XYZ file of C-alpha atoms in Angstrom:
726
model
C 0.184 0.031 0.320
C 2.836 2.972 0.935
C 4.707 1.843 -2.179
C 1.052 2.180 -4.309
C 0.236 5.076 -2.751
C 4.296 6.726 -3.269
C 3.481 5.398 -7.790
C 0.788 7.512 -6.699
C 1.652 10.769 -6.020
C 5.016 10.337 -8.809
C 2.239 9.534 -11.371
C -0.115 12.869 -10.164
C 3.038 15.290 -10.623
C 4.175 13.677 -13.895
C 0.193 15.011 -15.085
C 0.965 17.779 -13.651
C 4.327 18.611 -15.338
C 3.027 17.412 -18.536
C 0.399 19.876 -18.036
C 3.103 22.921 -17.419
C 4.279 21.399 -20.079
C 1.953 21.357 -22.614
C 0.930 24.897 -21.552
C 3.712 26.113 -21.633
C 4.362 24.882 -25.878
C 0.816 25.818 -26.511
C 1.988 29.598 -25.338
C 4.439 29.424 -27.863
C 2.695 27.893 -30.033
C 0.214 30.379 -30.108
C 2.620 33.005 -29.857
C 4.341 32.363 -32.483
C 1.501 32.043 -34.423
C 1.175 36.342 -33.653
C 3.521 36.669 -34.522
C 3.577 35.426 -37.605
C 0.007 37.524 -37.771
C 1.922 40.271 -37.167
C 4.171 39.235 -39.895
C 2.229 38.978 -42.455
C 0.663 42.378 -41.545
C 2.824 44.777 -41.504
C 4.027 43.167 -44.472
C 0.743 43.360 -45.935
C 1.108 46.990 -44.827
C 4.449 47.404 -46.613
C 2.628 46.125 -49.126
C -0.254 48.375 -49.434
C 1.928 51.756 -48.437
C 4.189 51.039 -51.579
C 1.353 50.667 -53.577
C -0.084 54.311 -52.797
C 2.907 56.059 -52.941
C 3.389 54.019 -56.056
C -0.367 56.232 -57.309
C 0.064 58.696 -55.547
C 1.897 60.895 -58.519
C -0.205 59.664 -60.637
C -3.068 60.574 -58.671
C -1.470 63.793 -57.643
C -2.006 65.135 -61.519
C -4.881 63.394 -62.722
C -6.547 65.453 -59.918
C -5.163 68.576 -60.435
C -6.494 68.589 -63.448
C -10.276 67.396 -62.631
C -9.502 70.642 -60.178
C -8.097 73.360 -62.927
C -11.488 73.636 -64.768
C -12.914 74.889 -61.397
C -9.117 76.471 -60.891
C -9.437 78.244 -63.953
C -12.676 80.129 -63.842
C -11.967 81.844 -60.714
C -8.879 82.884 -61.920
C -10.441 84.230 -65.056
C -13.507 85.158 -62.664
C -11.389 87.491 -60.523
C -9.578 89.047 -63.504
C -12.526 90.194 -64.949
C -14.173 91.266 -61.151
C -10.783 94.267 -60.950
C -11.485 94.692 -64.613
C -14.937 95.781 -64.263
C -14.287 97.660 -60.919
C -11.578 99.670 -62.932
C -14.016 100.390 -65.499
C -16.827 101.366 -63.635
C -14.310 103.941 -61.943
C -13.554 104.839 -64.426
C -16.622 105.882 -65.713
C -17.286 108.292 -62.759
C -17.712 111.455 -62.422
C -14.330 113.276 -62.642
C -15.133 115.771 -59.635
C -14.547 112.331 -57.589
C -11.159 111.718 -57.276
C -9.797 107.764 -57.246
C -9.396 106.409 -53.140
C -5.948 104.754 -54.974
C -4.149 107.181 -56.133
C -2.124 108.867 -54.012
C -2.248 113.003 -55.706
C -5.443 112.638 -56.565
C -6.309 112.022 -53.297
C -4.118 114.602 -51.517
C -5.399 117.352 -53.736
C -9.478 116.758 -53.447
C -8.471 116.838 -49.364
C -6.668 119.711 -49.272
C -8.956 121.394 -51.622
C -11.508 120.179 -48.985
C -9.895 121.439 -45.672
C -9.765 125.157 -47.575
C -13.577 124.154 -47.873
C -15.661 126.220 -45.374
C -19.141 124.088 -44.998
C -21.260 124.709 -41.809
C -24.829 124.016 -44.487
C -26.277 120.256 -43.517
C -26.543 119.519 -46.673
C -23.574 119.962 -47.819
C -21.790 118.380 -44.743
C -23.326 115.193 -45.334
C -23.027 115.654 -49.568
C -18.953 115.140 -48.044
C -19.610 113.035 -45.264
C -21.585 110.408 -47.993
C -18.157 111.498 -50.918
C -16.199 110.288 -48.895
C -17.503 107.592 -47.120
C -17.747 105.822 -49.956
C -14.353 106.843 -50.862
C -13.194 105.360 -47.923
C -15.977 101.976 -48.627
C -13.616 101.898 -51.999
C -10.107 102.279 -50.429
C -11.163 98.787 -48.322
C -12.319 97.165 -50.862
C -9.338 97.387 -53.164
C -6.418 97.170 -50.304
C -8.996 93.450 -49.320
C -8.471 91.972 -53.006
C -6.762 94.359 -55.378
C -3.908 94.423 -53.406
C -1.841 91.704 -54.787
C 1.700 93.319 -54.888
C 1.226 96.600 -54.077
C 4.447 97.645 -51.611
C 4.402 98.326 -48.286
C 4.661 102.253 -48.899
C 2.210 102.438 -51.572
C -0.534 100.704 -48.523
C 0.602 103.190 -45.437
C 0.764 105.600 -48.006
C -2.826 104.529 -47.887
C -3.424 104.544 -44.363
C -2.542 108.359 -44.271
C -4.784 109.051 -46.436
C -7.589 106.757 -44.241
C -6.455 109.413 -41.584
C -6.644 112.372 -43.688
C -9.852 111.284 -44.126
C -11.257 110.170 -40.957
C -10.067 113.363 -39.572
C -11.447 116.251 -42.239
C -15.735 113.580 -41.892
C -15.311 114.212 -37.921
C -13.863 117.987 -38.662
C -17.622 118.393 -40.283
C -19.141 117.706 -38.136
C -17.623 119.641 -35.917
C -19.120 122.707 -38.424
C -22.068 121.775 -38.457
C -22.658 121.049 -34.817
C -21.106 124.279 -33.807
C -22.956 126.291 -36.858
C -26.058 124.985 -34.209
C -25.317 125.582 -31.324
C -24.481 129.016 -32.255
C -28.387 129.155 -33.267
C -29.424 128.068 -30.147
C -31.430 130.784 -28.834
C -33.216 130.534 -32.450
C -34.682 126.611 -32.331
C -35.286 125.881 -29.405
C -37.283 123.849 -27.950
C -40.319 124.984 -27.334
C -41.758 122.931 -23.884
C -38.626 123.293 -22.508
C -36.403 126.208 -23.614
C -34.178 123.824 -24.653
C -32.147 123.607 -27.901
C -32.674 119.571 -28.946
C -31.743 118.734 -32.178
C -31.592 115.871 -34.798
C -29.856 115.564 -38.119
C -28.633 112.625 -39.681
C -27.335 111.838 -42.810
C -26.726 108.406 -45.002
C -23.803 106.995 -42.036
C -24.878 109.548 -39.338
C -26.931 111.209 -36.550
C -26.943 113.815 -34.534
C -27.991 114.553 -31.711
C -27.203 118.055 -30.081
C -28.889 119.379 -26.342
C -28.400 123.105 -25.279
C -28.721 124.083 -21.566
C -31.079 127.542 -22.629
C -32.272 127.909 -19.374
C -30.867 126.667 -16.839
C -32.666 124.775 -14.988
C -32.035 123.935 -10.963
C -35.029 121.319 -11.529
C -34.075 120.240 -14.594
C -32.742 116.005 -14.350
C -32.476 115.046 -18.267
C -33.337 114.939 -21.175
C -35.139 113.197 -23.813
C -34.510 113.180 -27.533
C -37.773 110.954 -28.512
C -37.275 110.635 -32.343
C -34.243 108.731 -31.061
C -35.737 106.212 -28.036
C -33.032 107.857 -26.550
C -32.642 110.152 -22.932
C -30.088 110.841 -20.276
C -30.151 111.833 -17.009
C -28.009 114.388 -16.198
C -26.904 115.949 -12.058
C -26.988 119.178 -11.013
C -24.032 120.817 -12.048
C -24.665 120.106 -15.606
C -28.262 121.893 -15.010
C -26.366 125.229 -13.444
C -23.236 124.612 -16.373
C -23.170 127.125 -19.628
C -22.523 123.290 -21.775
C -24.126 121.399 -24.940
C -23.934 117.438 -24.927
C -23.466 116.036 -28.639
C -24.127 112.062 -28.928
C -22.577 111.533 -32.779
C -24.403 107.891 -33.767
C -22.120 106.519 -36.231
C -22.981 103.240 -38.754
C -19.148 103.325 -39.532
C -16.174 101.475 -36.708
C -13.196 103.922 -36.869
C -11.800 103.408 -34.079
C -11.669 99.584 -33.626
C -8.935 98.993 -36.720
C -6.323 101.034 -34.430
C -7.042 98.088 -31.293
C -4.168 95.790 -31.323
C -6.110 92.864 -30.644
C -8.318 93.278 -34.392
C -5.604 91.464 -36.671
C -6.048 87.809 -35.510
C -3.189 86.606 -36.156
C -1.917 83.144 -37.384
C 0.412 80.575 -36.319
C 3.826 80.217 -38.199
C 3.810 77.425 -40.140
C 5.583 74.564 -38.113
C 6.937 72.075 -41.040
C 6.737 68.906 -39.477
C 5.959 65.339 -40.607
C 1.983 65.324 -40.410
C 2.503 68.737 -43.446
C 4.446 66.584 -45.907
C 1.701 62.821 -45.455
C 1.591 59.283 -43.366
C 3.533 58.378 -46.125
C 7.408 59.881 -43.983
C 6.599 58.553 -40.832
C 5.321 54.779 -42.338
C 8.223 54.925 -43.682
C 10.508 55.511 -40.911
C 8.845 52.985 -38.856
C 9.353 50.509 -41.266
C 13.649 50.725 -40.964
C 13.201 50.750 -37.162
C 10.997 47.558 -37.485
C 13.684 46.630 -39.645
C 16.602 46.858 -37.368
C 15.240 45.906 -34.377
C 13.353 42.901 -33.448
C 10.150 43.422 -31.366
C 10.716 40.613 -28.761
C 7.913 38.263 -28.539
C 7.073 40.055 -24.651
C 6.135 42.897 -26.408
C 4.654 41.510 -29.375
C 2.128 40.153 -26.949
C 1.148 43.018 -24.871
C 0.879 44.979 -28.520
C -1.737 43.210 -29.187
C -3.516 42.192 -26.161
C -4.526 46.346 -25.484
C -5.216 47.586 -28.626
C -5.957 51.667 -28.407
C -8.686 52.629 -29.221
C -9.953 53.488 -32.313
C -7.350 51.631 -34.598
C -6.713 51.032 -37.128
C -7.633 47.970 -38.426
C -3.827 46.616 -39.544
C -3.536 45.191 -36.322
C 0.406 45.745 -35.795
C 2.290 47.212 -37.892
C -0.150 49.354 -37.916
C -0.705 50.166 -34.870
C 2.610 50.201 -33.850
C 2.918 52.772 -37.105
C 0.279 54.531 -35.441
C 1.926 55.472 -32.272
C 5.597 55.682 -34.262
C 3.489 58.704 -36.351
C 2.093 59.696 -32.908
C 5.846 60.158 -30.966
C 6.361 62.303 -34.716
C 4.167 64.725 -34.296
C 4.804 65.778 -30.954
C 8.116 67.665 -32.047
C 6.117 69.758 -34.180
C 2.275 70.090 -31.940
C 5.431 70.863 -28.921
C 6.074 73.581 -31.339
C 2.876 74.885 -31.681
C 1.954 74.470 -28.388
C 5.599 76.765 -27.215
C 4.818 79.225 -30.930
C 0.653 79.782 -28.789
C 2.180 80.390 -25.259
C 5.452 82.818 -26.652
C 1.700 84.149 -28.744
C -0.412 84.376 -25.425
C 1.896 86.717 -22.819
C 2.606 88.877 -25.358
C -0.948 90.059 -25.612
C -1.279 89.633 -22.366
C -3.655 92.570 -21.801
C -5.014 94.799 -18.049
C -8.535 93.249 -17.050
C -11.029 95.893 -18.251
C -9.364 95.781 -21.620
C -11.514 94.068 -24.447
C -9.983 91.239 -26.888
C -11.518 91.980 -30.502
C -10.051 88.733 -31.562
C -12.944 87.154 -28.999
C -15.185 90.043 -29.462
C -17.276 91.773 -32.652
C -18.648 94.686 -32.018
C -22.173 95.296 -33.222
C -24.872 97.940 -34.368
C -23.472 102.109 -33.717
C -21.575 103.687 -32.299
C -22.662 106.037 -30.141
C -20.183 109.358 -29.842
C -20.880 111.156 -26.360
C -19.546 114.510 -25.298
C -19.588 118.117 -23.398
C -19.474 121.131 -25.186
C -18.239 124.957 -24.553
C -21.415 126.812 -25.622
C -19.788 129.671 -28.098
C -21.534 133.422 -27.157
C -25.749 133.558 -28.816
C -27.176 136.343 -30.621
C -29.153 138.710 -28.637
C -32.510 140.483 -30.177
C -32.460 143.880 -29.459
C -35.174 146.664 -29.330
C -35.672 147.835 -32.534
C -35.255 143.848 -34.424
C -31.644 144.465 -34.285
C -30.077 141.049 -33.304
C -27.104 140.639 -31.892
C -23.717 138.438 -32.708
C -20.646 138.050 -31.563
C -18.008 137.333 -34.135
C -15.650 134.168 -32.376
C -13.946 132.542 -35.196
C -12.660 129.708 -32.487
C -13.340 126.185 -33.031
C -15.757 123.535 -31.639
C -14.727 123.281 -28.227
C -14.482 120.199 -25.856
C -14.320 120.781 -22.138
C -13.218 118.115 -19.474
C -15.114 116.616 -17.566
C -16.316 116.879 -14.233
C -13.446 119.670 -13.518
C -14.159 122.086 -16.014
C -18.749 122.386 -15.836
C -18.347 122.951 -11.644
C -18.993 125.922 -10.523
C -16.499 127.230 -8.612
C -17.333 129.142 -5.077
C -16.194 133.200 -5.613
C -14.160 134.891 -4.834
C -14.463 136.995 -1.376
C -14.147 140.548 -2.566
C -11.769 143.321 -1.808
C -12.608 145.517 1.709
C -14.756 142.328 3.094
C -15.164 142.086 7.305
C -13.637 137.970 7.971
C -17.011 137.857 10.850
C -20.677 139.939 10.921
C -21.773 143.807 11.789
C -21.055 142.527 15.688
C -17.903 141.660 15.234
C -18.744 137.944 15.852
C -16.501 135.738 13.921
C -18.027 133.628 10.810
C -18.216 129.906 12.262
C -16.468 127.219 10.019
C -19.054 126.227 7.206
C -20.758 122.798 7.469
C -18.354 119.842 5.536
C -20.567 119.196 2.371
C -21.018 116.183 0.152
C -19.583 116.137 -3.479
C -21.803 117.352 -5.667
C -23.285 113.836 -7.107
C -20.948 113.707 -10.825
C -22.680 110.191 -12.377
C -24.614 110.053 -16.064
C -27.204 108.441 -16.663
C -28.385 106.755 -19.882
C -31.413 104.874 -21.447
C -31.546 104.302 -24.944
C -33.409 101.503 -27.950
C -30.931 98.712 -28.776
C -28.852 98.300 -32.411
C -31.738 97.383 -34.797
C -31.255 94.270 -36.865
C -28.931 93.166 -34.872
C -29.132 90.152 -32.694
C -27.811 89.584 -29.545
C -27.796 85.890 -28.412
C -27.195 86.597 -24.582
C -27.028 90.029 -22.516
C -23.772 92.239 -25.212
C -21.135 94.029 -23.382
C -20.696 97.605 -22.730
C -17.091 99.414 -23.556
C -15.400 102.046 -23.799
C -12.824 103.376 -26.928
C -10.092 104.620 -24.830
C -8.844 107.458 -26.825
C -4.761 106.278 -25.357
C -4.251 103.139 -25.723
C -6.026 102.847 -28.511
C -8.341 99.902 -26.864
C -12.013 99.766 -26.067
C -11.975 99.133 -22.651
C -15.693 97.820 -19.649
C -14.563 100.372 -17.370
C -15.825 103.304 -16.755
C -19.568 103.324 -16.147
C -22.419 101.082 -14.157
C -25.301 99.099 -13.547
C -25.959 98.085 -16.979
C -28.786 96.759 -17.692
C -30.023 95.391 -21.175
C -34.613 94.764 -21.618
C -34.630 91.744 -24.306
C -37.439 92.178 -24.145
C -37.809 96.183 -25.433
C -34.097 96.402 -26.626
C -33.260 98.344 -24.928
C -30.238 99.300 -22.545
C -29.333 101.870 -19.534
C -25.940 102.129 -18.165
C -24.430 104.733 -15.466
C -21.655 106.293 -16.319
C -18.546 108.883 -14.760
C -17.413 110.556 -17.584
C -18.846 111.421 -21.398
C -17.270 108.429 -23.451
C -17.556 106.635 -27.395
C -19.529 103.672 -26.316
C -20.230 100.231 -28.212
C -21.939 97.167 -27.761
C -19.743 93.553 -28.496
C -20.982 89.820 -28.448
C -18.509 86.725 -28.325
C -16.902 86.400 -31.824
C -17.319 82.223 -31.651
C -20.817 82.101 -29.062
C -22.243 79.668 -31.910
C -19.072 77.795 -32.609
C -19.323 74.983 -32.346
C -21.313 73.683 -35.463
C -23.724 71.034 -34.547
C -24.215 70.036 -37.749
C -23.687 70.746 -42.053
C -24.775 69.200 -45.161
C -23.850 70.122 -48.406
C -26.052 68.578 -51.620
C -26.919 68.987 -54.979
C -30.053 69.858 -56.259
C -29.623 70.629 -59.540
C -27.573 71.131 -62.584
C -26.195 74.636 -61.045
C -27.763 74.447 -57.851
C -27.563 73.812 -54.158
C -28.243 73.480 -50.522
C -25.244 73.955 -47.531
C -27.111 73.665 -44.295
C -25.036 74.895 -40.760
C -26.568 74.002 -37.580
C -24.760 76.270 -34.970
C -24.470 76.464 -31.489
C -27.192 79.492 -31.505
C -29.173 79.392 -35.225
C -29.783 76.952 -38.345
C -28.399 78.386 -41.361
C -30.094 77.152 -44.528
C -27.996 78.445 -47.898
C -28.922 78.341 -51.335
C -26.418 78.153 -53.833
C -26.987 78.726 -57.700
C -24.496 80.344 -59.916
C -22.692 82.268 -58.248
C -25.186 83.467 -56.176
C -26.270 82.597 -52.358
C -28.718 83.511 -50.258
C -29.868 83.102 -46.891
C -32.726 81.017 -46.936
C -35.991 82.270 -44.315
C -36.908 79.627 -41.927
C -40.430 78.029 -42.140
C -40.549 79.429 -37.773
C -38.411 80.634 -35.708
C -37.076 83.556 -38.501
C -35.369 86.209 -36.676
C -36.032 89.984 -37.524
C -32.437 90.859 -37.335
C -32.080 89.291 -40.444
C -35.338 90.370 -42.561
C -33.268 93.181 -44.732
C -30.476 89.795 -45.736
C -33.080 86.709 -45.758
C -33.972 85.158 -49.586
C -32.048 88.052 -51.158
C -29.906 87.345 -54.076
C -26.056 88.615 -53.477
C -22.884 87.713 -54.115
C -21.285 85.126 -50.953
C -18.570 87.448 -49.640
C -21.782 90.003 -49.294
C -24.037 87.913 -47.343
C -21.262 87.256 -45.287
C -20.806 90.329 -44.148
C -23.717 91.029 -43.265
C -24.759 87.582 -41.741
C -21.556 89.477 -39.191
C -22.688 92.699 -38.964
C -25.990 91.072 -37.751
C -24.232 89.155 -35.171
C -25.018 85.702 -36.861
C -20.822 84.628 -37.446
C -20.589 80.999 -38.402
C -17.354 82.299 -40.817
C -14.207 81.443 -38.104
C -11.067 83.138 -38.100
C -6.741 81.727 -39.111
C -6.554 82.089 -34.817
C -9.873 80.604 -34.483
C -9.444 77.320 -32.447
C -7.507 79.518 -29.352
C -11.167 80.863 -28.522
C -13.092 77.859 -29.898
C -13.071 73.956 -27.710
C -12.024 71.746 -31.065
C -9.572 69.950 -31.993
C -6.671 71.426 -33.228
C -5.933 69.630 -36.816
C -2.433 69.257 -38.731
C -3.888 67.617 -42.133
C -4.087 70.830 -45.527
C -7.942 71.018 -45.786
C -7.925 73.836 -48.344
C -7.578 71.112 -50.684
C -10.515 68.259 -49.262
C -12.917 71.672 -49.596
C -11.277 71.753 -53.916
C -11.926 68.019 -53.971
C -15.884 68.418 -52.101
C -17.179 71.878 -53.479
C -15.730 69.507 -57.412
C -17.180 66.323 -56.535
C -20.538 67.811 -55.607
C -22.765 68.351 -59.134
C -23.057 64.300 -58.112
C -22.524 63.458 -54.819
C -23.966 64.843 -51.357
C -21.023 65.331 -47.647
C -22.777 65.676 -44.598
C -21.141 65.789 -41.133
C -20.205 62.145 -39.199
C -20.896 61.479 -35.821
C -17.373 60.373 -35.718
C -16.109 63.685 -36.180
C -13.783 64.328 -32.805
C -13.122 60.007 -32.526
C -10.438 60.249 -35.376
C -6.656 62.324 -34.693
C -4.976 65.906 -35.234
C -3.905 64.356 -39.374
C -7.451 62.381 -39.897
C -10.769 63.638 -40.998
C -14.222 61.823 -41.443
C -17.499 62.725 -42.690
C -20.605 61.313 -44.723
C -20.307 60.980 -48.613
C -23.518 60.408 -50.089
C -24.209 59.541 -54.428
C -27.198 62.064 -54.979
C -28.498 59.986 -58.095
C -31.631 62.452 -58.722
C -30.480 65.790 -57.339
C -34.164 67.490 -57.446
C -36.283 65.394 -55.184
C -35.675 66.294 -51.680
C -38.616 64.785 -50.137
C -35.912 62.694 -47.480
C -33.271 63.747 -45.677
C -30.001 63.311 -47.734
C -28.875 61.382 -44.711
C -30.736 58.697 -44.428
C -30.248 57.309 -48.187
C -28.605 53.505 -47.737
C -25.713 53.947 -49.705
C -24.993 56.711 -46.751
C -21.076 55.985 -46.410
C -18.313 57.172 -43.922
C -15.350 58.336 -45.296
C -11.712 58.551 -43.574
C -9.389 61.265 -45.039
C -5.040 61.302 -44.250
C -2.243 62.876 -44.929
C -1.638 59.791 -47.931
C -4.666 58.493 -48.548
C -8.063 58.439 -47.511
C -11.168 55.416 -47.681
C -14.351 54.784 -47.498
C -14.428 53.156 -43.721
C -16.757 49.496 -42.859
C -19.036 51.602 -39.954
C -21.668 53.475 -40.374
C -23.088 55.664 -38.691
C -24.898 53.804 -37.056
C -22.789 51.884 -35.068
C -21.260 53.429 -31.656
C -17.385 52.903 -32.241
C -15.727 54.188 -34.729
C -13.303 51.626 -36.540
C -10.920 52.115 -38.845
C -11.454 48.729 -41.133
C -11.927 49.257 -45.252
C -14.902 48.450 -46.355
C -14.862 45.322 -48.311
C -13.774 45.603 -52.055
C -14.076 49.169 -51.505
C -9.307 49.696 -51.453
C -7.603 53.491 -50.539
C -6.730 56.063 -53.616
C -4.623 58.736 -52.194
C -7.027 61.392 -52.154
C -10.541 61.888 -51.746
C -11.388 62.899 -54.942
C -10.650 58.867 -55.939
C -11.273 56.831 -52.818
C -15.156 58.538 -53.651
C -15.428 58.789 -58.389
C -13.678 55.169 -57.247
C -15.299 53.183 -55.123
C -18.080 50.700 -56.166
C -21.753 51.582 -55.265
C -24.596 49.402 -53.346
C -26.555 47.173 -55.405
C -24.544 48.848 -58.413
C -23.111 45.293 -60.124
C -22.038 46.738 -63.436
C -20.893 50.699 -61.669
C -23.656 52.251 -64.019
C -24.504 54.629 -61.677
C -21.367 55.457 -60.251
C -20.096 55.882 -63.982
C -23.067 58.580 -64.196
C -22.083 60.105 -61.695
C -18.389 61.036 -62.311
C -20.016 62.403 -66.082
C -21.534 64.471 -63.851
C -18.859 65.247 -61.463
C -17.355 66.204 -64.760
C -19.606 68.378 -66.375
C -19.951 70.392 -62.880
C -21.458 73.858 -63.152
C -17.952 75.709 -62.442
C -19.504 79.015 -60.998
C -21.305 76.987 -59.515
C -18.382 74.645 -57.905
C -16.924 77.522 -57.395
C -19.594 79.023 -55.046
C -19.749 75.869 -52.179
C -16.069 76.096 -52.432
C -16.059 79.440 -50.984
C -18.562 78.688 -48.295
C -16.769 75.410 -47.286
C -13.488 77.644 -46.613
C -15.298 80.494 -45.000
C -16.993 78.079 -42.893
C -14.592 75.452 -41.671
C -17.651 73.334 -41.083
C -14.246 70.045 -40.631
C -12.376 72.011 -38.302
C -15.145 73.658 -36.248
C -17.473 70.476 -35.829
């Protein structure tokens, strides 16, 4: 018995050792199999990369030839626009100077300076002419100044400043004339001067204190929905108040934060294409053998959202991220330096983050000129004073100072008693109250920011006033201020970003619709050839947009109107600093070109996986439009809708659909990679199109696409930057 028990124990031990050995052998075989699969996937990855590398030159040239038609049209259109602009200038009256010609504009300004104008019609006529010259000069600088030297641009800026000063002088001359004649144009109810006059670009409100009634607490311009509460020191002072309301803004351009600051271009592998990084990774893999343990670890713990080529592709992705780190660190370093350079005082408004909306309100307190005196016999005595309009400092120059003691006046009363000291008096209140109508044709999605202009350091600032109230129902604003300032209202420039979704689809041979659902507004653009219009929604239309709803115009004109109305869905070059979106290190402009080129036959839409891809990748929905005029069903519900991914060196249709929860980089079956979006869309087979006849029809429609419409689509895509800000 003891011997049998001992032999049984030995047998059990041998069985355990055998099991351990078998398990070890199984793991080694499994690991060897994994290594073999890994090597096979690496081989396929190398073959695919090499194939794409060989394919890229020919496809690149073909893509350029496809886009050449649209590019040629846009180049010719720009030349034609410039010629038409120059011809229009040539046809104008000879009395109108050319603001671009330095000698011509200098002569014009010199003649206007020597000309004394006080008549209302003449003043507003001169201002209207100078404003048209300024608009023409701004347009020329913005669109037709390629190749112009820096010296010429500086001279143009000097001419702009000269015209702005001359416009201000015209307003001053008119205001002075109004104040000089105040006695003859007083308001019968109040006995003070209340005058309103306006032109195409401005409204001037002038009030003069002629009665000096101590019980007066303020005044009101009913026609302009503007009232002002004034303290007692103004009620007793010989002063006038001018409120100049202008539609133009000659202040903001002087701010250091007015122009966006684009990050300098940094050369990195992400911009040159993923293929270079992949080649580096392959060379490294050939020189360094991966340990079995490391291979097993990489195989067992894949990163979320990695491409389907496990193994080599996973390692390539990891090495790609490492290759981007250095360039991204450079970008972040530049951003930090830029932030340090732009450190502003707490009350300074950053005009890259806020946009001025509506008019400029300039409040000024003025010294009253001598008033005419009517004497017996009907004669009028007028003091001829050649002094210009004089602005006074508030409140220092307004407070009535105590009269000095007369010479010989006793220090006590008649009985010789000493004069008791006067009790301390509280300082006169100097706060000013303003209540006025909010700017029309402007929408404020949230309470606007009130700011005043500081002429010393040329910034808009939020200090200097209190008790600001915005009535969203009555569209009224009110506030208290401690001085006479130049005011404006501002709104967050990026309040409407990021976008929730977007969609582009053709609706005919030369028509398309482009919808952008932003954070605060829904915008549907209808495109027809070179024109575009913002369609008025059936419900929820904004009354502030009535002046451009459903009106056909050039896209740049519509963009300016939308931005001026507070509906800004057009990011600037530095908007990524202020909007919570991922920075992209992929060149997006060629993708917009290809989308516009394909738009006659294919629709594009936002993908739910947009935030799941890397910084050098883009993803979108692509839907073939078989019947452009059929708008009965939403385009994204088409069963042929597919999700495409775009990488620096390839583009292909994904196997995932928008109904799936998790992104997978697997290629759709039978849909190989191409080098760009245009080839991927044109060469990827469509479902149930076995012979490819439908795809041929769609491609022919693309080739025959309407160039004006394609150019307009391209312009709107670049203006909204939907691939980045959605």
